[in-house]
Structure formats: structure tokens, C-alpha cells
mmCIF file with all atom_site columns, C-alpha atoms in Angstrom:
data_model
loop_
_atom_site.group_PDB
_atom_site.id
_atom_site.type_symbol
_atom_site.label_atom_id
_atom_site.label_alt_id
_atom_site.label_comp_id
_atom_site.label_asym_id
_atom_site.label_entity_id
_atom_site.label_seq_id
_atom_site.pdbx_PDB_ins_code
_atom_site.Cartn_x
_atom_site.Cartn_y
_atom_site.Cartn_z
_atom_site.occupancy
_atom_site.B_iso_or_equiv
_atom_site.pdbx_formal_charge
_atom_site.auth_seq_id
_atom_site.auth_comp_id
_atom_site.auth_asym_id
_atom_site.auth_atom_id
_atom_site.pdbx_PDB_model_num
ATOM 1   C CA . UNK A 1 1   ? 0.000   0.000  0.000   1.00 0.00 ? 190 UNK A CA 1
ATOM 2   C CA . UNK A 1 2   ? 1.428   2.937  -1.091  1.00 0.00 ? 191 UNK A CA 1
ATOM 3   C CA . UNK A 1 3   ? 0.299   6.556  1.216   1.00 0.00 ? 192 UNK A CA 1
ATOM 4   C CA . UNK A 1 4   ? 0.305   9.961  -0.134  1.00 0.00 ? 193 UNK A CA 1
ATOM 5   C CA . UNK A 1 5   ? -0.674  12.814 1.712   1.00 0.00 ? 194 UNK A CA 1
ATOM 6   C CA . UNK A 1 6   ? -1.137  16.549 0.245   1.00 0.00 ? 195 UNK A CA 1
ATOM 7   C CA . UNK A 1 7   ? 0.043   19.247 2.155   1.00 0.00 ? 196 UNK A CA 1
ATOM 8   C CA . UNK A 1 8   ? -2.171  21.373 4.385   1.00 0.00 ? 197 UNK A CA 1
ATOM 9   C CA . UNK A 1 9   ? -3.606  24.691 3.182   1.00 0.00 ? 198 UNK A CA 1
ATOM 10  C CA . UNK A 1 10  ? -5.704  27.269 5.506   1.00 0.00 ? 199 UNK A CA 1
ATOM 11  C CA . UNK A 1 11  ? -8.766  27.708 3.019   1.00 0.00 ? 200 UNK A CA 1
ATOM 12  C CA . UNK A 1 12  ? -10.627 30.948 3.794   1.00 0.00 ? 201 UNK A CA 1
ATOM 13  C CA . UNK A 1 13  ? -13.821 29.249 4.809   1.00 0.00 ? 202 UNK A CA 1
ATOM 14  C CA . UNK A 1 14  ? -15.649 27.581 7.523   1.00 0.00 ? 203 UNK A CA 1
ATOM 15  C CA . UNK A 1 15  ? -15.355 23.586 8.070   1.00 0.00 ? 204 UNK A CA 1
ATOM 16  C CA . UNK A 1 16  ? -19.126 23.039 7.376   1.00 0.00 ? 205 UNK A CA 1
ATOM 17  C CA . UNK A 1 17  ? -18.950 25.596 4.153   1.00 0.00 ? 206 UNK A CA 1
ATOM 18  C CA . UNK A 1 18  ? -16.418 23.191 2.695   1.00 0.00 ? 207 UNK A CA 1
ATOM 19  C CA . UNK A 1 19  ? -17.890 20.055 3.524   1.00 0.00 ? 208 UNK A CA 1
ATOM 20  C CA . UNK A 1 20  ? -20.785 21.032 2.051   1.00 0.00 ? 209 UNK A CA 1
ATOM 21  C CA . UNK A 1 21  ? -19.085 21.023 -1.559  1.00 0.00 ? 210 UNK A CA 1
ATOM 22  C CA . UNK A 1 22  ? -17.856 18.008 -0.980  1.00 0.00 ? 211 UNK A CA 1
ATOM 23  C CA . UNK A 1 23  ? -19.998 15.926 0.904   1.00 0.00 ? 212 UNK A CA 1
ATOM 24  C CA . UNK A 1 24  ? -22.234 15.419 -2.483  1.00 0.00 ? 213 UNK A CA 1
ATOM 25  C CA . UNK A 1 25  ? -20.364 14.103 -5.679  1.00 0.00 ? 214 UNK A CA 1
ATOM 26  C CA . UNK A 1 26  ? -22.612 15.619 -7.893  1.00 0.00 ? 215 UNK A CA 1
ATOM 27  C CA . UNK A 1 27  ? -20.998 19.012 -7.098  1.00 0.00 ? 216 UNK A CA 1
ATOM 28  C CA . UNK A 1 28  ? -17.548 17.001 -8.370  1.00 0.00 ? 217 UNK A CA 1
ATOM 29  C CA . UNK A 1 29  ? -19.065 17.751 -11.977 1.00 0.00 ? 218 UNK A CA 1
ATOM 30  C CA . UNK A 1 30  ? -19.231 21.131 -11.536 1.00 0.00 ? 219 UNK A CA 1
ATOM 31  C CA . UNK A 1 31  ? -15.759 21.699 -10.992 1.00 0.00 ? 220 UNK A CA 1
ATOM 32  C CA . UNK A 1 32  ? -14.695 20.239 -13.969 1.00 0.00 ? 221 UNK A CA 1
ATOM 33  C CA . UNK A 1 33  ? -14.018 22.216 -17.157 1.00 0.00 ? 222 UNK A CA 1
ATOM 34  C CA . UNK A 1 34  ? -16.368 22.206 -20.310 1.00 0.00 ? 223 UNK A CA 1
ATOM 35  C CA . UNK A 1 35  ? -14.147 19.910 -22.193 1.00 0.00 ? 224 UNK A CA 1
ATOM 36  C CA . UNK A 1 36  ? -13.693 16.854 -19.284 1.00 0.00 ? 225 UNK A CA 1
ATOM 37  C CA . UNK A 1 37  ? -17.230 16.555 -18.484 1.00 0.00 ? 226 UNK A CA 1
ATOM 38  C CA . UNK A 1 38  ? -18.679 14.553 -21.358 1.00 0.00 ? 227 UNK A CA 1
ATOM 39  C CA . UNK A 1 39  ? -19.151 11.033 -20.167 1.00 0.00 ? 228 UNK A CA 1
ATOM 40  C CA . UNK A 1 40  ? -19.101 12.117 -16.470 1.00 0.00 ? 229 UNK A CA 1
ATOM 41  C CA . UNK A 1 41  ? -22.140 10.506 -14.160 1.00 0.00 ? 230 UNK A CA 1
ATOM 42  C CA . UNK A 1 42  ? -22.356 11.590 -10.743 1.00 0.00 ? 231 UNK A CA 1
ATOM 43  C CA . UNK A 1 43  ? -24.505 10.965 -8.224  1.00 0.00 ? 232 UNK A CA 1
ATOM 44  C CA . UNK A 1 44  ? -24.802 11.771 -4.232  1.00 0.00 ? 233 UNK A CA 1
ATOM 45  C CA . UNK A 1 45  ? -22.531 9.344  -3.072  1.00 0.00 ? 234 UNK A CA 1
ATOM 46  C CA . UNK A 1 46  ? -20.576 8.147  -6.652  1.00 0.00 ? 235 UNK A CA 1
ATOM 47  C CA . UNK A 1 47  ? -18.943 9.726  -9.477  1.00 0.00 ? 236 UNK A CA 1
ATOM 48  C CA . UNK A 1 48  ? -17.341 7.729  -12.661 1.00 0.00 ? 237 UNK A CA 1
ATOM 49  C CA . UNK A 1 49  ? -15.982 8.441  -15.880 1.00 0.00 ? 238 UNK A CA 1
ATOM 50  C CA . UNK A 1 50  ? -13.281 6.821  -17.908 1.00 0.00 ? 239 UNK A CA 1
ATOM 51  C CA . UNK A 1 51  ? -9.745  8.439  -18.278 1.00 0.00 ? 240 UNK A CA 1
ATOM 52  C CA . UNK A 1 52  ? -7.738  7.541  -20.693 1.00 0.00 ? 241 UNK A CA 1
ATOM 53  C CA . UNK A 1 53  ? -9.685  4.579  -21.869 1.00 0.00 ? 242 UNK A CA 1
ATOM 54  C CA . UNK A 1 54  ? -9.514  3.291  -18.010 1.00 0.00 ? 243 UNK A CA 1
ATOM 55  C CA . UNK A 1 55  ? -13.199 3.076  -15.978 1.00 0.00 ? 244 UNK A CA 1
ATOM 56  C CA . UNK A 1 56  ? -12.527 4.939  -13.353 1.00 0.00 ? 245 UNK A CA 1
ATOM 57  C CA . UNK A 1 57  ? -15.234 5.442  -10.568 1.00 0.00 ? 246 UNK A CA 1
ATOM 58  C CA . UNK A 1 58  ? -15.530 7.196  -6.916  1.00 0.00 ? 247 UNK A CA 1
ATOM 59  C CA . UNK A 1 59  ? -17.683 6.051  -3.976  1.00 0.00 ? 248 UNK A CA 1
ATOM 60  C CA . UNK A 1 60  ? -17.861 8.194  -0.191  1.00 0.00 ? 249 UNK A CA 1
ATOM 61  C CA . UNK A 1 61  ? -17.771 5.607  2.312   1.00 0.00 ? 250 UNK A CA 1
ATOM 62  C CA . UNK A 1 62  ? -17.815 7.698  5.017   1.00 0.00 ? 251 UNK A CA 1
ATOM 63  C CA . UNK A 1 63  ? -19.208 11.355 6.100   1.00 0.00 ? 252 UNK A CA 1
ATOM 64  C CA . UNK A 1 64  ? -18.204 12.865 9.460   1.00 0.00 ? 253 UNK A CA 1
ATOM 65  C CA . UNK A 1 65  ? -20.222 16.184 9.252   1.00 0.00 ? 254 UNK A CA 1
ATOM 66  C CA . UNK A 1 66  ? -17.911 19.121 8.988   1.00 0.00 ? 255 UNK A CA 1
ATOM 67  C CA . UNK A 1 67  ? -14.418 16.824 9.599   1.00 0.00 ? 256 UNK A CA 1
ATOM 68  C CA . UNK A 1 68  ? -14.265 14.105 7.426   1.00 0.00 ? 257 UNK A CA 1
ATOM 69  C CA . UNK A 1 69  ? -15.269 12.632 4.222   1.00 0.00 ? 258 UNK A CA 1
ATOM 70  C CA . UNK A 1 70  ? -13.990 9.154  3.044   1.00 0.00 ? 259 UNK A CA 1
ATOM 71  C CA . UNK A 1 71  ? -13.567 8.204  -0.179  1.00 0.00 ? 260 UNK A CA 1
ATOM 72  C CA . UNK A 1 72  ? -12.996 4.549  -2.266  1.00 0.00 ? 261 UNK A CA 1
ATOM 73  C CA . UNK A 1 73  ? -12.529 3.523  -5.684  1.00 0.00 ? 262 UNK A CA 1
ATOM 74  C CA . UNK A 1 74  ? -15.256 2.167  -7.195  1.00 0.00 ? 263 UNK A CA 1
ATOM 75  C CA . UNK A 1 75  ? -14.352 0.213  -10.472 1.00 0.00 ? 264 UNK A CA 1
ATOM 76  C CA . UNK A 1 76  ? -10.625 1.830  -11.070 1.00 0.00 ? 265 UNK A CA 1
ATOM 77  C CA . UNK A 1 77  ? -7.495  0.047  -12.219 1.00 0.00 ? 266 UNK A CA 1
ATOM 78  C CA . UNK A 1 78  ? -6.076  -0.300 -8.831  1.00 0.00 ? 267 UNK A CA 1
ATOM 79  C CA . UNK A 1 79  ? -7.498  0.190  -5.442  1.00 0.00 ? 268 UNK A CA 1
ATOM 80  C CA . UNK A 1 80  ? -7.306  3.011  -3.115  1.00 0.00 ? 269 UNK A CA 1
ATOM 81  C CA . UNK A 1 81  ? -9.098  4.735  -0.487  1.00 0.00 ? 270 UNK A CA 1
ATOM 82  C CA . UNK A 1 82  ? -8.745  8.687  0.145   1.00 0.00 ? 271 UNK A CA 1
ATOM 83  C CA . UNK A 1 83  ? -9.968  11.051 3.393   1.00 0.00 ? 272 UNK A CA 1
ATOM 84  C CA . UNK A 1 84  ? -10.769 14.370 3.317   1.00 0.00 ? 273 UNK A CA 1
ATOM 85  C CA . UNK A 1 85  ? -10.087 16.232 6.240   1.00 0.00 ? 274 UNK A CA 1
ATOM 86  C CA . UNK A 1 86  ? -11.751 19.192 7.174   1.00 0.00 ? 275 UNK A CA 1
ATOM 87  C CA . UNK A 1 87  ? -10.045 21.037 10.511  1.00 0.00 ? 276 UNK A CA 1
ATOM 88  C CA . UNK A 1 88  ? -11.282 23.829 12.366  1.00 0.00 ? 277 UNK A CA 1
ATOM 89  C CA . UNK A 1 89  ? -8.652  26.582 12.557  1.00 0.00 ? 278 UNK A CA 1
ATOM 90  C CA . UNK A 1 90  ? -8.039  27.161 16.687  1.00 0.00 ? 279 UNK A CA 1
ATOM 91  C CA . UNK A 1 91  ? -8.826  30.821 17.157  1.00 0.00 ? 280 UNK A CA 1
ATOM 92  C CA . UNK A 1 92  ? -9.732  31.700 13.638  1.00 0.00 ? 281 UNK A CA 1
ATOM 93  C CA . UNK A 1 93  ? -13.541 31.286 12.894  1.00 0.00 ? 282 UNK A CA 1
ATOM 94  C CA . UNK A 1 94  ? -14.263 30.611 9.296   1.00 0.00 ? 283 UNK A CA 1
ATOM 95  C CA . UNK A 1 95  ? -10.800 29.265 8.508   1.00 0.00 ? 284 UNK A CA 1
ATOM 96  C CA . UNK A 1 96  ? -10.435 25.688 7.709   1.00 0.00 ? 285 UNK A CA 1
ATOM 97  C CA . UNK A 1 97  ? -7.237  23.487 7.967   1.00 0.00 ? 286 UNK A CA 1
ATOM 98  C CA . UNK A 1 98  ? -7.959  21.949 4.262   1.00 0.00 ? 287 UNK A CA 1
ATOM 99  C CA . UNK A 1 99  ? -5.718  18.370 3.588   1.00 0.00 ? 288 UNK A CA 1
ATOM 100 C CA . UNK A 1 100 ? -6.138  15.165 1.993   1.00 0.00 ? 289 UNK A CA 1
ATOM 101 C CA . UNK A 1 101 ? -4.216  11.404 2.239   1.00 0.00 ? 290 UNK A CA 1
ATOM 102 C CA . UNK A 1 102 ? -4.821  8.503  -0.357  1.00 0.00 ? 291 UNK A CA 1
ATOM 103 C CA . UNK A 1 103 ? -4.296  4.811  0.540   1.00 0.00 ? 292 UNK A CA 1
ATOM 104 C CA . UNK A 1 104 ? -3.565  3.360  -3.334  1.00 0.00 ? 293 UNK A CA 1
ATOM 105 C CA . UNK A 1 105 ? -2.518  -0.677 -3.594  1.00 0.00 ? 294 UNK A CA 1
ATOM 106 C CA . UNK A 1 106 ? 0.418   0.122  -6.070  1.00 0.00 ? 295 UNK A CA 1
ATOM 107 C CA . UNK A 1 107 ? 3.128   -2.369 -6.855  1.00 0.00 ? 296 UNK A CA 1
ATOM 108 C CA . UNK A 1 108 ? 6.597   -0.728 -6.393  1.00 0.00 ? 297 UNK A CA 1
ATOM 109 C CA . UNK A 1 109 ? 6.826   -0.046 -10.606 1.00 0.00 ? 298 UNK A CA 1
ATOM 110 C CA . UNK A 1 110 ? 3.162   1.688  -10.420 1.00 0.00 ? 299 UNK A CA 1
ATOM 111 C CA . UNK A 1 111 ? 4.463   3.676  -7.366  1.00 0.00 ? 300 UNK A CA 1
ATOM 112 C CA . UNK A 1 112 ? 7.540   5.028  -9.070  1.00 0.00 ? 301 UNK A CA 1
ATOM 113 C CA . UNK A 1 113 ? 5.627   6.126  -12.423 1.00 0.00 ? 302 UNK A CA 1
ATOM 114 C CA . UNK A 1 114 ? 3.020   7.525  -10.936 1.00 0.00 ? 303 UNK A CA 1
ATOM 115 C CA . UNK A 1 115 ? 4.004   8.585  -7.292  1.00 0.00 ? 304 UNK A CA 1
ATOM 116 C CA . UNK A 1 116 ? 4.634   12.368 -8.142  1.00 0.00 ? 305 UNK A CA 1
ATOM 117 C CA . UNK A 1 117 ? 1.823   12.543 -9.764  1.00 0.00 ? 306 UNK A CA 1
ATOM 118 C CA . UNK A 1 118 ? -0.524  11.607 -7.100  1.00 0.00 ? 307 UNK A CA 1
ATOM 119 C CA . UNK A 1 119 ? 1.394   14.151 -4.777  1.00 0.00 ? 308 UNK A CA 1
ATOM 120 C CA . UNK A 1 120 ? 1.770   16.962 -7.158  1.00 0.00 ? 309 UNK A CA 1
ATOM 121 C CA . UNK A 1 121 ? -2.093  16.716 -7.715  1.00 0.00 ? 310 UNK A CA 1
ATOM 122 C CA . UNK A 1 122 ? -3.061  16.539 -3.995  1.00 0.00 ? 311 UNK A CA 1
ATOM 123 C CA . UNK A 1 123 ? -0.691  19.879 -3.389  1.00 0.00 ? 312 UNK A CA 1
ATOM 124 C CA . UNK A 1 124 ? -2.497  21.200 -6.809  1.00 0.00 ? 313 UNK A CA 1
ATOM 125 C CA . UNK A 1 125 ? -6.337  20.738 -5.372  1.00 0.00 ? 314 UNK A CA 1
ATOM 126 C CA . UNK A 1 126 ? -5.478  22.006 -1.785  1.00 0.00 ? 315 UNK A CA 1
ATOM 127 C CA . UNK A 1 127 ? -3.184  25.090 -3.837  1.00 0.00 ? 316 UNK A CA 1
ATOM 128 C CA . UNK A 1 128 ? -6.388  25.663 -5.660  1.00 0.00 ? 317 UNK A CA 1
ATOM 129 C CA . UNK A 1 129 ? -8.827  25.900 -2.849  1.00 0.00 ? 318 UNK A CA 1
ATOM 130 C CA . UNK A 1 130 ? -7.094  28.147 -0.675  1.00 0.00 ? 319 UNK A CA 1
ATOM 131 C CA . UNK A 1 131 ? -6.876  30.297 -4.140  1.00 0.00 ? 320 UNK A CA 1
ATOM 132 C CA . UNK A 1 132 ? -10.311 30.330 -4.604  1.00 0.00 ? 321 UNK A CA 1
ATOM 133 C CA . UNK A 1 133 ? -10.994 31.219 -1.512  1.00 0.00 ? 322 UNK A CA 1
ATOM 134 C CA . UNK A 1 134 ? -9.414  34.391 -1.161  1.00 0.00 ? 323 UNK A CA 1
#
């Protein structure tokens, strides 16, 4: 099992505010641009799509209101699992401590292709957040 965790960001925005955008995958869509939504279905708790000829899907497991959202492949070519956190900022109302970790069953070749990857992303969707935020 290979771990990757993203750094943390401070996103200008309360803990439930974000888990609200989150918590339903249908909002997932919405973030996408124009061109990478055809063949996208989403619903409350599952998004899929293929990538690069690959079925790729997304199921929550778990919702922890306001802290937590859990997340595991659902038809993909390798397994994984991936929280969400959600933090409350101590002494800073409507700041949230914004971070996410994957779980991915990679064998050592698959880890070492696509390793950076997974990291750069993760730093890229928390970077973005606390952008769009401000």
C-alpha cells in the first residue's frame, strides 16, 4: 500500500462551508471544465468516468459532518481509499485546515511512475482551494 498525503492549506472558509461542496459528488461535476465533463455521471454518493480509456469510478464511504469525508474507488485500475479532512482553525472562525491522504494498492513499478503525480495533484487541489478562496 502505497500513502500519499497533500500538504495542508488554511482555506478561507468555515469547516461546514467546505464540507458542504464536498460531501455530495454531484458538485464534483461542476468543478470540472467544459471539455472533461462529457461522459461524467455523478450521483450523491458516486462519481465515474473513464480516463484515458480506463473506468474509473468514486464512492464516499464515510461522512463525518464538517471533519471528514472518506472516499474509495469504485471500479478503477487499482485500489485506493482517500480522506478528506476538514479542521477547524483554533482561534480563527471561518478558517479551515484543508488536507487530503490517499491509501492506493500500487506495486513498487506503479508507485515510481506515478508517485509524483498523485502528490503533485493533492498539493495542486489544496493550492487551488485556498486560491479560490481568497
Amino acid at each position: 500500500m502505497a500513502e500519499f498525503e497533500s500538504k495542508h492549506g488554511i482555506v478561507s472558509r468555515a469547516p461546514y462551508e467546505l464540507y458542504m461542496a464536498f460531501v455530495d459528488m454531484r458538485n464534483f461535476v461542476n468543478f470540472l471544465p467544459e471539455d472533461k465533463k462529457e461522459g461524467v455521471t455523478a450521483d450523491y454518493d458516486s462519481i465515474h468516468s473513464t480516463v484515458q480509456g480506463f473506468p474509473v469510478g468514486v464512492k464516499i464511504t464515510e461522512r463525518r459532518p464538517y471533519s471528514l469525508i472518506s472516499l474509495a474507488d469504485d471500479g478503477a485500475p487499482f485500489a485506493f481509499t482517500a480522506n478528506i479532512g476538514f479542521d477547524a482553525v483554533d482561534g480563527e472562525s471561518g478558517k479551515t485546515d484543508f488536507h487530503i491522504k490517499i491509501d492506493a494498492d500500487l506495486n513498487f513499478m506503479m508507485k515510481m511512475l506515478i508517485g509524483n503525480k498523485i502528490k503533485e495533484a493533492l498539493d495542486k487541489a489544496v493550492d487551488s482551494l485556498v486560491e479560490m478562496s481568497k
